Structure formats: structure tokens, C-alpha cells
Amino acid sequence: MPVTAATSIAAFLACGQAHAEGVLNIYNWGEYTNPKLIQKFEATYDIKVTITDFDSNDTALAKARQGGNQFDIVVPSSTFVKIWIDEGLLLESRPDRMENFRNMDPRWVDVAFDPGRRYTVPWQWGTTGVLVDKAVYAGDPNTSAIFLDPPPELVGKINVLPEMGDVMALAIYYEGGTACTDDRAVLRKVRDRLAAARDKWVALDYPSTEKFVDGDYAAGVNWGGAAMRVRLASSRYVYGYPKEGYPIWMDNVAVLKTAPNVGNAKRFQNFIMDPENAALISAYARYANGILGSEQYMPEEMRNAPEIVVPAEFIDKGHFSPACPQHVTDLYTKIWTEVLK
């Protein structure tokens, strides 16, 4: 091979590698990534970040299974992480060996979905409860009866998240069941309860601050951070923690095995374990994170927000959502499909 040709090829490869070092492609939930966080990361590492949104765990998983994408980072919920790992879709990026791992709250290190954190780092975590307009309904908001057996004032004014895991968990706890139960008697009650309640809802949609503030919705199943955004826009609203039980969830940052920019993806995982950067994540979407020391950098209104700091009397009513066995998921999917008809 002529030296000039070899030199040209080497230069081309070097150029391609240099270009790759300046790129990071993130696949995340919509309206969930603080632009200020991305701007800081880009300025720190001279890396250009692109963000593509997804609307559900199922959508993200299907896209990854399909392949042919250029995503480096994905942000699945804790109930889905094991599926991603078991199917060989994630890189074992070893966050536990990264410099900023020392900042992670010990509570979130040895988690069932990723013991010791060999694949993922926390993005945000929160609760799923109910949101109620006090001007429409003055009763107790701390119950799933708000959407499962709604009072007359709320009928036809309820929006429910189109998330099977969250809604099924709330309904199961309401009927006295436990997470991932396959008790047919409990599940029949859940099915009947959801079927009876469905006609009393106005919508099955993701949180919309405007529709609550404008009065299109007077109540609904909602995530804590989304509920806080509504309350900040309208003091009429209060977030309730169902006394029958409610789910606790966590979304996590992982590196795809097919990531074209692995080094930058690992840099991002380490970057968001810095307390100041974790606080930027929380400040945007209004959820807690799993990084110690981030509290001091949080906006003042978040430090004691009732949607984030669970009231003492409801702490033991929260249950971390596990990944259910496939046969259980199949049962829940059958019930959920019937409810959506």
C-alpha cells in the first residue's frame, strides 16, 4: 500500500474518532432533561448533545430491540431495567467505579434491579399518587378512591396516567393486594373496580399542567413532580398519598451496548452523580434524585415541597415498584387492555 494512501486512511480514521468524541445522543422521556444541564455538560467536555424523546418504557424498549439507532444513553424506569440487562441491551459501564459514585445515596446503591450499580445511575425518583382541585372537592385527597370510586363532584373530571404499572399498583393496593400479586381473587376485584371507574374518567393522558389549571381536569393520577408543577401554577391543587398504598419509582441512566460514543456516555453518567448537576436535573422536572449533597443546590421551593418530601404519616404506605415476573405482567396486561377498550 502506498504511504500516501495509508496516511490518508489513518487521517480519516483519526478524524472519525475525534468527531465521535464530540457527540452524545440521549434517549429520554419528554420534557425531562434540563437544558441548563446539557449546556453545562457540553461546555465542560466540548461535546455536542442531541436529545430524542420517548413517551413510555414500552416505546423505548421496542426502539432499542429494533436496533439501527445512534443512541448512547437511555433512561428506563426501575421496573424495566432488568429486562434491558437480561436482553443484553445495556453496556456494563460500571458506574460503581466512577469518581462521583461516592456521592450516591447508599439507599440507591444495592437496588434489586441493578445490584451494586454496574449498569445504571439514578436520574430521578418519585411517587405516584393523586392530584385534586380543592375548589371542586374538599374531602380527603389521600386515597385512591379519588379515581377508583370517585365522589360525584369529580366524576367526568378525572385524568388518569396511561401507565399500566402505576395504575395497576394503585388499584391492587386499594383492593388489599401486594406488589406483583397473581392472586386471582384480588385481580378480579381490580379488574371490576377499574372497569366500573373507567366511565367516570374524562381522559387517559400524560400530565398537562394547563388542563388542570384551566379546569379541564379536577383530579387525576399523577406523578409527584408533575403535581408540584401544577400546584406552583395554581394553589387550588393538592397532592395526595393514597393511604391504601402507592408506588415509588426511579428512572435510571444507562449506556446502550450499541452506543457509538461509549466514552462520552460514561462521562455523562459520572457527570450527573455530581451534586450540583443532580440538582439541575431535579430543578427542571421537580423530582428527587439519588445523590447526596444535591439538596443544598435545589431551588428553595423544592426543599420542603409536599410532593417530594413525603409526610411522615404516609412514608410506610409507599412501596418501591419491583419488576414483576412475566406471567404476572401478562395478567396485568390483559386487565389493562380490557380497561382501555
mmCIF file of C-alpha atoms in Angstrom:
data_model
loop_
_atom_site.group_PDB
_atom_site.id
_atom_site.type_symbol
_atom_site.label_atom_id
_atom_site.label_comp_id
_atom_site.label_asym_id
_atom_site.label_seq_id
_atom_site.Cartn_x
_atom_site.Cartn_y
_atom_site.Cartn_z
ATOM 1 C CA MET A 1 0.000 0.000 0.000
ATOM 2 C CA PRO A 2 1.438 3.415 -0.901
ATOM 3 C CA VAL A 3 2.424 5.515 2.111
ATOM 4 C CA THR A 4 0.213 8.388 0.968
ATOM 5 C CA ALA A 5 -2.861 6.140 0.873
ATOM 6 C CA ALA A 6 -2.057 4.673 4.286
ATOM 7 C CA THR A 7 -1.579 8.157 5.680
ATOM 8 C CA SER A 8 -4.889 9.324 4.221
ATOM 9 C CA ILE A 9 -6.777 6.365 5.682
ATOM 10 C CA ALA A 10 -5.137 6.877 9.078
ATOM 11 C CA ALA A 11 -6.063 10.548 8.984
ATOM 12 C CA PHE A 12 -9.654 9.657 8.063
ATOM 13 C CA LEU A 13 -9.946 7.208 10.956
ATOM 14 C CA ALA A 14 -8.445 9.692 13.390
ATOM 15 C CA CYS A 15 -10.894 12.333 12.207
ATOM 16 C CA GLY A 16 -13.808 9.962 12.700
ATOM 17 C CA GLN A 17 -12.678 9.114 16.213
ATOM 18 C CA ALA A 18 -12.240 12.772 17.091
ATOM 19 C CA HIS A 19 -15.721 13.526 15.768
ATOM 20 C CA ALA A 20 -17.220 10.697 17.808
ATOM 21 C CA GLU A 21 -15.584 12.072 20.955
ATOM 22 C CA GLY A 22 -17.571 15.270 20.469
ATOM 23 C CA VAL A 23 -21.035 13.679 20.291
ATOM 24 C CA LEU A 24 -23.555 12.239 22.751
ATOM 25 C CA ASN A 25 -27.059 11.045 21.825
ATOM 26 C CA ILE A 26 -29.559 10.786 24.678
ATOM 27 C CA TYR A 27 -32.881 8.924 24.518
ATOM 28 C CA ASN A 28 -35.055 10.167 27.387
ATOM 29 C CA TRP A 29 -38.603 10.850 28.479
ATOM 30 C CA GLY A 30 -40.122 14.018 27.017
ATOM 31 C CA GLU A 31 -39.794 17.282 28.996
ATOM 32 C CA TYR A 32 -37.454 15.553 31.434
ATOM 33 C CA THR A 33 -33.999 16.960 30.621
ATOM 34 C CA ASN A 34 -32.894 20.349 31.900
ATOM 35 C CA PRO A 35 -31.376 22.397 29.031
ATOM 36 C CA LYS A 36 -29.045 24.033 31.570
ATOM 37 C CA LEU A 37 -27.658 20.606 32.490
ATOM 38 C CA ILE A 38 -26.970 19.834 28.847
ATOM 39 C CA GLN A 39 -25.383 23.237 28.230
ATOM 40 C CA LYS A 40 -23.071 22.717 31.202
ATOM 41 C CA PHE A 41 -22.079 19.224 30.031
ATOM 42 C CA GLU A 42 -21.425 20.473 26.505
ATOM 43 C CA ALA A 43 -19.268 23.343 27.762
ATOM 44 C CA THR A 44 -17.349 21.127 30.194
ATOM 45 C CA TYR A 45 -16.400 18.445 27.688
ATOM 46 C CA ASP A 46 -16.811 20.170 24.325
ATOM 47 C CA ILE A 47 -19.420 17.543 23.411
ATOM 48 C CA LYS A 48 -22.492 18.161 21.275
ATOM 49 C CA VAL A 49 -25.578 16.570 22.808
ATOM 50 C CA THR A 50 -28.749 15.590 20.971
ATOM 51 C CA ILE A 51 -31.894 14.507 22.792
ATOM 52 C CA THR A 52 -34.662 12.309 21.416
ATOM 53 C CA ASP A 53 -37.863 11.887 23.428
ATOM 54 C CA PHE A 54 -39.917 8.796 24.168
ATOM 55 C CA ASP A 55 -43.302 8.627 25.888
ATOM 56 C CA SER A 56 -43.234 5.255 27.649
ATOM 57 C CA ASN A 57 -40.947 2.443 28.762
ATOM 58 C CA ASP A 58 -42.519 0.174 26.166
ATOM 59 C CA THR A 59 -41.718 2.631 23.373
ATOM 60 C CA ALA A 60 -38.082 2.939 24.430
ATOM 61 C CA LEU A 61 -37.629 -0.806 24.758
ATOM 62 C CA ALA A 62 -39.198 -1.506 21.366
ATOM 63 C CA LYS A 63 -36.924 1.058 19.727
ATOM 64 C CA ALA A 64 -33.821 -0.499 21.265
ATOM 65 C CA ARG A 65 -34.872 -4.012 20.279
ATOM 66 C CA GLN A 66 -35.384 -2.829 16.731
ATOM 67 C CA GLY A 67 -31.812 -1.528 16.550
ATOM 68 C CA GLY A 68 -30.402 0.726 13.882
ATOM 69 C CA ASN A 69 -30.297 3.799 16.130
ATOM 70 C CA GLN A 70 -27.404 6.016 17.225
ATOM 71 C CA PHE A 71 -28.454 6.394 20.860
ATOM 72 C CA ASP A 72 -25.759 6.308 23.558
ATOM 73 C CA ILE A 73 -27.825 6.923 26.695
ATOM 74 C CA VAL A 74 -31.275 5.627 27.615
ATOM 75 C CA VAL A 75 -33.328 6.335 30.757
ATOM 76 C CA PRO A 76 -35.540 3.334 31.670
ATOM 77 C CA SER A 77 -37.607 3.016 34.825
ATOM 78 C CA SER A 78 -36.543 0.610 37.552
ATOM 79 C CA THR A 79 -39.255 -1.892 36.651
ATOM 80 C CA PHE A 80 -37.770 -2.212 33.152
ATOM 81 C CA VAL A 81 -34.022 -2.124 33.841
ATOM 82 C CA LYS A 82 -33.731 -5.879 34.411
ATOM 83 C CA ILE A 83 -35.408 -6.533 31.061
ATOM 84 C CA TRP A 84 -32.837 -4.330 29.329
ATOM 85 C CA ILE A 85 -29.996 -6.113 31.133
ATOM 86 C CA ASP A 86 -31.341 -9.630 30.578
ATOM 87 C CA GLU A 87 -31.800 -8.970 26.863
ATOM 88 C CA GLY A 88 -28.224 -7.766 26.534
ATOM 89 C CA LEU A 89 -29.217 -4.238 25.516
ATOM 90 C CA LEU A 90 -27.101 -2.395 28.088
ATOM 91 C CA LEU A 91 -23.354 -1.972 28.466
ATOM 92 C CA GLU A 92 -21.879 -2.860 31.852
ATOM 93 C CA SER A 93 -20.470 0.650 32.220
ATOM 94 C CA ARG A 94 -19.506 0.202 35.905
ATOM 95 C CA PRO A 95 -20.733 3.434 37.497
ATOM 96 C CA ASP A 96 -19.617 1.897 40.806
ATOM 97 C CA ARG A 97 -16.022 2.534 39.716
ATOM 98 C CA MET A 98 -16.559 6.149 38.679
ATOM 99 C CA GLU A 99 -15.185 9.115 40.599
ATOM 100 C CA ASN A 100 -18.535 10.617 41.594
ATOM 101 C CA PHE A 101 -20.065 7.337 42.724
ATOM 102 C CA ARG A 102 -19.089 8.352 46.261
ATOM 103 C CA ASN A 103 -21.938 10.867 46.133
ATOM 104 C CA MET A 104 -24.671 8.311 45.587
ATOM 105 C CA ASP A 105 -27.120 7.875 48.445
ATOM 106 C CA PRO A 106 -26.458 4.387 49.927
ATOM 107 C CA ARG A 107 -30.208 3.796 49.783
ATOM 108 C CA TRP A 108 -29.974 3.579 45.995
ATOM 109 C CA VAL A 109 -26.764 1.554 45.594
ATOM 110 C CA ASP A 110 -27.754 -2.055 46.220
ATOM 111 C CA VAL A 111 -31.046 -1.945 44.345
ATOM 112 C CA ALA A 112 -32.751 -5.134 43.193
ATOM 113 C CA PHE A 113 -32.867 -4.072 39.544
ATOM 114 C CA ASP A 114 -29.114 -3.360 39.371
ATOM 115 C CA PRO A 115 -27.287 -4.656 42.479
ATOM 116 C CA GLY A 116 -24.227 -2.563 43.235
ATOM 117 C CA ARG A 117 -24.900 -0.291 40.224
ATOM 118 C CA ARG A 118 -22.881 -1.991 37.495
ATOM 119 C CA TYR A 119 -25.096 -0.581 34.712
ATOM 120 C CA THR A 120 -27.102 2.426 35.864
ATOM 121 C CA VAL A 121 -27.065 5.644 37.859
ATOM 122 C CA PRO A 122 -30.122 7.453 39.251
ATOM 123 C CA TRP A 123 -31.779 10.115 37.159
ATOM 124 C CA GLN A 124 -34.809 10.950 39.290
ATOM 125 C CA TRP A 125 -37.172 9.158 41.618
ATOM 126 C CA GLY A 126 -40.610 9.908 42.930
ATOM 127 C CA THR A 127 -44.056 8.675 43.823
ATOM 128 C CA THR A 128 -47.326 8.140 42.015
ATOM 129 C CA GLY A 129 -50.361 9.498 43.807
ATOM 130 C CA VAL A 130 -53.435 11.592 43.150
ATOM 131 C CA LEU A 131 -53.919 15.281 42.403
ATOM 132 C CA VAL A 132 -57.099 17.047 43.489
ATOM 133 C CA ASP A 133 -58.592 20.501 42.948
ATOM 134 C CA LYS A 134 -59.616 21.599 46.453
ATOM 135 C CA ALA A 135 -62.069 24.112 44.987
ATOM 136 C CA VAL A 136 -64.025 21.207 43.463
ATOM 137 C CA TYR A 137 -63.564 18.538 46.133
ATOM 138 C CA ALA A 138 -62.844 19.371 49.766
ATOM 139 C CA GLY A 139 -62.624 15.781 51.040
ATOM 140 C CA ASP A 140 -59.606 13.622 51.873
ATOM 141 C CA PRO A 141 -57.192 13.531 48.910
ATOM 142 C CA ASN A 142 -55.061 10.746 50.378
ATOM 143 C CA THR A 143 -56.905 7.820 48.845
ATOM 144 C CA SER A 144 -57.094 6.048 45.502
ATOM 145 C CA ALA A 145 -60.865 6.309 45.799
ATOM 146 C CA ILE A 146 -60.335 9.686 44.092
ATOM 147 C CA PHE A 147 -60.153 7.831 40.769
ATOM 148 C CA LEU A 148 -61.321 4.291 41.620
ATOM 149 C CA ASP A 149 -64.556 5.242 43.400
ATOM 150 C CA PRO A 150 -64.765 8.982 42.766
ATOM 151 C CA PRO A 151 -67.124 11.311 44.608
ATOM 152 C CA PRO A 152 -69.874 12.906 42.470
ATOM 153 C CA GLU A 153 -68.033 16.249 42.326
ATOM 154 C CA LEU A 154 -65.142 14.667 40.429
ATOM 155 C CA VAL A 155 -66.975 12.338 38.044
ATOM 156 C CA GLY A 156 -66.153 13.243 34.451
ATOM 157 C CA LYS A 157 -63.267 15.476 35.523
ATOM 158 C CA ILE A 158 -60.556 12.879 36.216
ATOM 159 C CA ASN A 159 -57.436 12.254 34.156
ATOM 160 C CA VAL A 160 -55.542 9.001 34.686
ATOM 161 C CA LEU A 161 -51.970 8.336 33.624
ATOM 162 C CA PRO A 162 -51.870 5.816 30.759
ATOM 163 C CA GLU A 163 -49.206 3.853 32.643
ATOM 164 C CA MET A 164 -50.238 0.287 33.383
ATOM 165 C CA GLY A 165 -47.686 -0.289 36.136
ATOM 166 C CA ASP A 166 -48.645 2.766 38.174
ATOM 167 C CA VAL A 167 -52.406 2.410 37.823
ATOM 168 C CA MET A 168 -52.425 -1.328 38.414
ATOM 169 C CA ALA A 169 -50.268 -0.904 41.524
ATOM 170 C CA LEU A 170 -52.612 1.723 42.981
ATOM 171 C CA ALA A 171 -55.649 -0.439 42.240
ATOM 172 C CA ILE A 172 -54.043 -3.563 43.693
ATOM 173 C CA TYR A 173 -53.096 -1.768 46.911
ATOM 174 C CA TYR A 174 -56.624 -0.335 47.074
ATOM 175 C CA GLU A 175 -58.050 -3.853 46.940
ATOM 176 C CA GLY A 176 -55.687 -5.099 49.652
ATOM 177 C CA GLY A 177 -53.168 -6.827 47.398
ATOM 178 C CA THR A 178 -49.382 -6.616 47.272
ATOM 179 C CA ALA A 179 -46.932 -5.687 44.526
ATOM 180 C CA CYS A 180 -46.761 -8.215 41.685
ATOM 181 C CA THR A 181 -49.571 -10.290 43.135
ATOM 182 C CA ASP A 182 -51.016 -13.054 40.982
ATOM 183 C CA ASP A 183 -53.874 -13.720 43.408
ATOM 184 C CA ARG A 184 -56.814 -14.239 41.047
ATOM 185 C CA ALA A 185 -59.376 -13.121 43.634
ATOM 186 C CA VAL A 186 -57.584 -9.803 44.136
ATOM 187 C CA LEU A 187 -57.089 -9.320 40.401
ATOM 188 C CA ARG A 188 -60.772 -9.931 39.674
ATOM 189 C CA LYS A 189 -61.597 -7.154 42.157
ATOM 190 C CA VAL A 190 -59.042 -4.919 40.481
ATOM 191 C CA ARG A 191 -60.459 -5.632 37.032
ATOM 192 C CA ASP A 192 -64.008 -4.958 38.141
ATOM 193 C CA ARG A 193 -63.017 -1.817 40.028
ATOM 194 C CA LEU A 194 -61.134 -0.350 37.065
ATOM 195 C CA ALA A 195 -63.885 -1.283 34.615
ATOM 196 C CA ALA A 196 -66.512 0.438 36.763
ATOM 197 C CA ALA A 197 -64.353 3.522 37.251
ATOM 198 C CA ARG A 198 -63.289 3.921 33.622
ATOM 199 C CA ASP A 199 -66.504 5.644 32.505
ATOM 200 C CA LYS A 200 -66.072 8.209 35.274
ATOM 201 C CA TRP A 201 -62.758 9.456 33.853
ATOM 202 C CA VAL A 202 -62.563 12.139 31.213
ATOM 203 C CA ALA A 203 -59.147 11.138 29.866
ATOM 204 C CA LEU A 204 -56.225 8.730 29.964
ATOM 205 C CA ASP A 205 -53.330 11.068 29.249
ATOM 206 C CA TYR A 206 -49.922 12.195 30.458
ATOM 207 C CA PRO A 207 -49.759 15.181 32.854
ATOM 208 C CA SER A 208 -50.799 18.536 31.425
ATOM 209 C CA THR A 209 -50.351 21.475 33.751
ATOM 210 C CA GLU A 210 -52.502 23.651 31.517
ATOM 211 C CA LYS A 211 -55.506 21.298 31.556
ATOM 212 C CA PHE A 212 -55.502 21.192 35.333
ATOM 213 C CA VAL A 213 -55.022 24.933 35.728
ATOM 214 C CA ASP A 214 -57.699 25.687 33.106
ATOM 215 C CA GLY A 215 -60.188 23.408 34.865
ATOM 216 C CA ASP A 216 -60.451 20.703 32.192
ATOM 217 C CA TYR A 217 -59.332 18.262 34.879
ATOM 218 C CA ALA A 218 -60.223 18.493 38.570
ATOM 219 C CA ALA A 219 -58.386 15.370 39.721
ATOM 220 C CA GLY A 220 -56.158 12.628 38.456
ATOM 221 C CA VAL A 221 -53.474 10.035 38.937
ATOM 222 C CA ASN A 222 -50.208 11.908 38.739
ATOM 223 C CA TRP A 223 -46.502 11.767 39.496
ATOM 224 C CA GLY A 224 -45.284 13.908 42.372
ATOM 225 C CA GLY A 225 -43.101 16.241 40.309
ATOM 226 C CA ALA A 226 -45.816 16.828 37.742
ATOM 227 C CA ALA A 227 -48.234 17.533 40.585
ATOM 228 C CA MET A 228 -45.824 20.082 42.031
ATOM 229 C CA ARG A 229 -45.679 21.906 38.707
ATOM 230 C CA VAL A 230 -49.475 22.130 38.749
ATOM 231 C CA ARG A 231 -49.536 23.437 42.331
ATOM 232 C CA LEU A 232 -46.945 26.091 41.566
ATOM 233 C CA ALA A 233 -49.194 27.255 38.731
ATOM 234 C CA SER A 234 -52.394 27.037 40.792
ATOM 235 C CA SER A 235 -52.636 26.826 44.580
ATOM 236 C CA ARG A 236 -56.040 25.127 44.260
ATOM 237 C CA TYR A 237 -54.343 21.762 43.876
ATOM 238 C CA VAL A 238 -53.097 19.319 46.492
ATOM 239 C CA TYR A 239 -51.157 16.076 46.000
ATOM 240 C CA GLY A 240 -52.463 13.054 47.878
ATOM 241 C CA TYR A 241 -50.572 9.939 49.017
ATOM 242 C CA PRO A 242 -53.088 7.072 48.907
ATOM 243 C CA LYS A 243 -53.333 5.561 52.374
ATOM 244 C CA GLU A 244 -54.086 2.179 50.788
ATOM 245 C CA GLY A 245 -50.587 2.212 49.251
ATOM 246 C CA TYR A 246 -48.773 3.967 46.422
ATOM 247 C CA PRO A 247 -45.785 3.162 44.171
ATOM 248 C CA ILE A 248 -42.287 4.577 44.445
ATOM 249 C CA TRP A 249 -40.311 4.552 41.203
ATOM 250 C CA MET A 250 -36.889 5.507 39.897
ATOM 251 C CA ASP A 251 -35.689 6.342 36.393
ATOM 252 C CA ASN A 252 -32.072 5.463 35.647
ATOM 253 C CA VAL A 253 -29.365 6.451 33.175
ATOM 254 C CA ALA A 254 -27.812 3.537 31.295
ATOM 255 C CA VAL A 255 -25.440 3.138 28.354
ATOM 256 C CA LEU A 256 -26.643 1.132 25.388
ATOM 257 C CA LYS A 257 -24.453 -1.770 24.330
ATOM 258 C CA THR A 258 -24.622 -0.417 20.773
ATOM 259 C CA ALA A 259 -23.616 3.115 21.841
ATOM 260 C CA PRO A 260 -21.302 4.709 19.255
ATOM 261 C CA ASN A 261 -19.914 7.138 21.862
ATOM 262 C CA VAL A 262 -19.238 4.990 24.919
ATOM 263 C CA GLY A 263 -16.631 7.273 26.465
ATOM 264 C CA ASN A 264 -18.944 10.269 26.369
ATOM 265 C CA ALA A 265 -21.828 8.206 27.728
ATOM 266 C CA LYS A 266 -19.721 7.196 30.726
ATOM 267 C CA ARG A 267 -18.679 10.820 31.198
ATOM 268 C CA PHE A 268 -22.366 11.729 31.351
ATOM 269 C CA GLN A 269 -23.098 9.053 33.962
ATOM 270 C CA ASN A 270 -20.272 10.371 36.136
ATOM 271 C CA PHE A 271 -21.301 13.985 35.474
ATOM 272 C CA ILE A 272 -24.825 13.569 36.816
ATOM 273 C CA MET A 273 -23.561 11.990 40.050
ATOM 274 C CA ASP A 274 -22.071 15.388 40.950
ATOM 275 C CA PRO A 275 -24.437 17.041 43.490
ATOM 276 C CA GLU A 276 -24.669 20.360 41.644
ATOM 277 C CA ASN A 277 -25.537 18.626 38.395
ATOM 278 C CA ALA A 278 -28.031 16.278 40.028
ATOM 279 C CA ALA A 279 -29.747 19.358 41.466
ATOM 280 C CA LEU A 280 -30.110 20.763 37.954
ATOM 281 C CA ILE A 281 -31.934 17.586 36.928
ATOM 282 C CA SER A 282 -34.348 17.887 39.848
ATOM 283 C CA ALA A 283 -34.906 21.617 39.455
ATOM 284 C CA TYR A 284 -36.315 21.122 35.970
ATOM 285 C CA ALA A 285 -38.755 18.240 36.366
ATOM 286 C CA ARG A 286 -39.324 18.686 40.125
ATOM 287 C CA TYR A 287 -38.407 15.200 41.307
ATOM 288 C CA ALA A 288 -35.886 13.972 43.862
ATOM 289 C CA ASN A 289 -32.603 12.382 42.791
ATOM 290 C CA GLY A 290 -30.367 9.779 44.394
ATOM 291 C CA ILE A 291 -27.314 11.972 45.001
ATOM 292 C CA LEU A 292 -26.247 13.094 48.466
ATOM 293 C CA GLY A 293 -25.494 16.784 48.862
ATOM 294 C CA SER A 294 -27.694 17.878 45.970
ATOM 295 C CA GLU A 295 -30.268 19.324 48.362
ATOM 296 C CA GLN A 296 -28.166 22.425 49.063
ATOM 297 C CA TYR A 297 -28.277 23.330 45.368
ATOM 298 C CA MET A 298 -32.024 22.776 44.968
ATOM 299 C CA PRO A 299 -34.477 25.627 44.400
ATOM 300 C CA GLU A 300 -35.897 26.820 47.719
ATOM 301 C CA GLU A 301 -39.446 25.729 46.855
ATOM 302 C CA MET A 302 -38.326 22.110 46.420
ATOM 303 C CA ARG A 303 -36.663 21.595 49.773
ATOM 304 C CA ASN A 304 -39.882 21.060 51.711
ATOM 305 C CA ALA A 305 -42.329 20.524 48.860
ATOM 306 C CA PRO A 306 -45.093 18.103 49.974
ATOM 307 C CA GLU A 307 -44.967 16.365 46.592
ATOM 308 C CA ILE A 308 -41.299 15.479 47.147
ATOM 309 C CA VAL A 309 -40.896 15.236 50.920
ATOM 310 C CA VAL A 310 -43.389 12.522 51.877
ATOM 311 C CA PRO A 311 -45.369 13.402 55.027
ATOM 312 C CA ALA A 312 -44.375 11.178 57.964
ATOM 313 C CA GLU A 313 -47.784 9.532 58.235
ATOM 314 C CA PHE A 314 -47.594 8.249 54.663
ATOM 315 C CA ILE A 315 -43.971 7.098 54.443
ATOM 316 C CA ASP A 316 -44.781 3.479 55.251
ATOM 317 C CA LYS A 317 -47.573 3.424 52.649
ATOM 318 C CA GLY A 318 -45.084 3.730 49.780
ATOM 319 C CA HIS A 319 -43.767 0.616 48.050
ATOM 320 C CA PHE A 320 -40.853 0.534 45.626
ATOM 321 C CA SER A 321 -42.115 -0.887 42.356
ATOM 322 C CA PRO A 322 -40.400 -4.204 41.551
ATOM 323 C CA ALA A 323 -40.088 -5.855 38.153
ATOM 324 C CA CYS A 324 -42.882 -8.425 38.096
ATOM 325 C CA PRO A 325 -42.467 -11.967 36.670
ATOM 326 C CA GLN A 326 -43.606 -12.330 33.081
ATOM 327 C CA HIS A 327 -46.715 -14.367 33.896
ATOM 328 C CA VAL A 328 -47.818 -11.603 36.286
ATOM 329 C CA THR A 329 -47.152 -8.905 33.702
ATOM 330 C CA ASP A 330 -49.234 -10.884 31.210
ATOM 331 C CA LEU A 331 -52.154 -10.976 33.669
ATOM 332 C CA TYR A 332 -51.908 -7.237 34.259
ATOM 333 C CA THR A 333 -51.685 -6.524 30.545
ATOM 334 C CA LYS A 334 -54.879 -8.484 29.931
ATOM 335 C CA ILE A 335 -56.720 -6.474 32.586
ATOM 336 C CA TRP A 336 -55.269 -3.189 31.358
ATOM 337 C CA THR A 337 -56.250 -3.938 27.760
ATOM 338 C CA GLU A 338 -59.823 -4.551 28.860
ATOM 339 C CA VAL A 339 -59.856 -1.236 30.755
ATOM 340 C CA LEU A 340 -58.603 0.668 27.735
ATOM 341 C CA LYS A 341 -61.318 -0.673 25.408
#
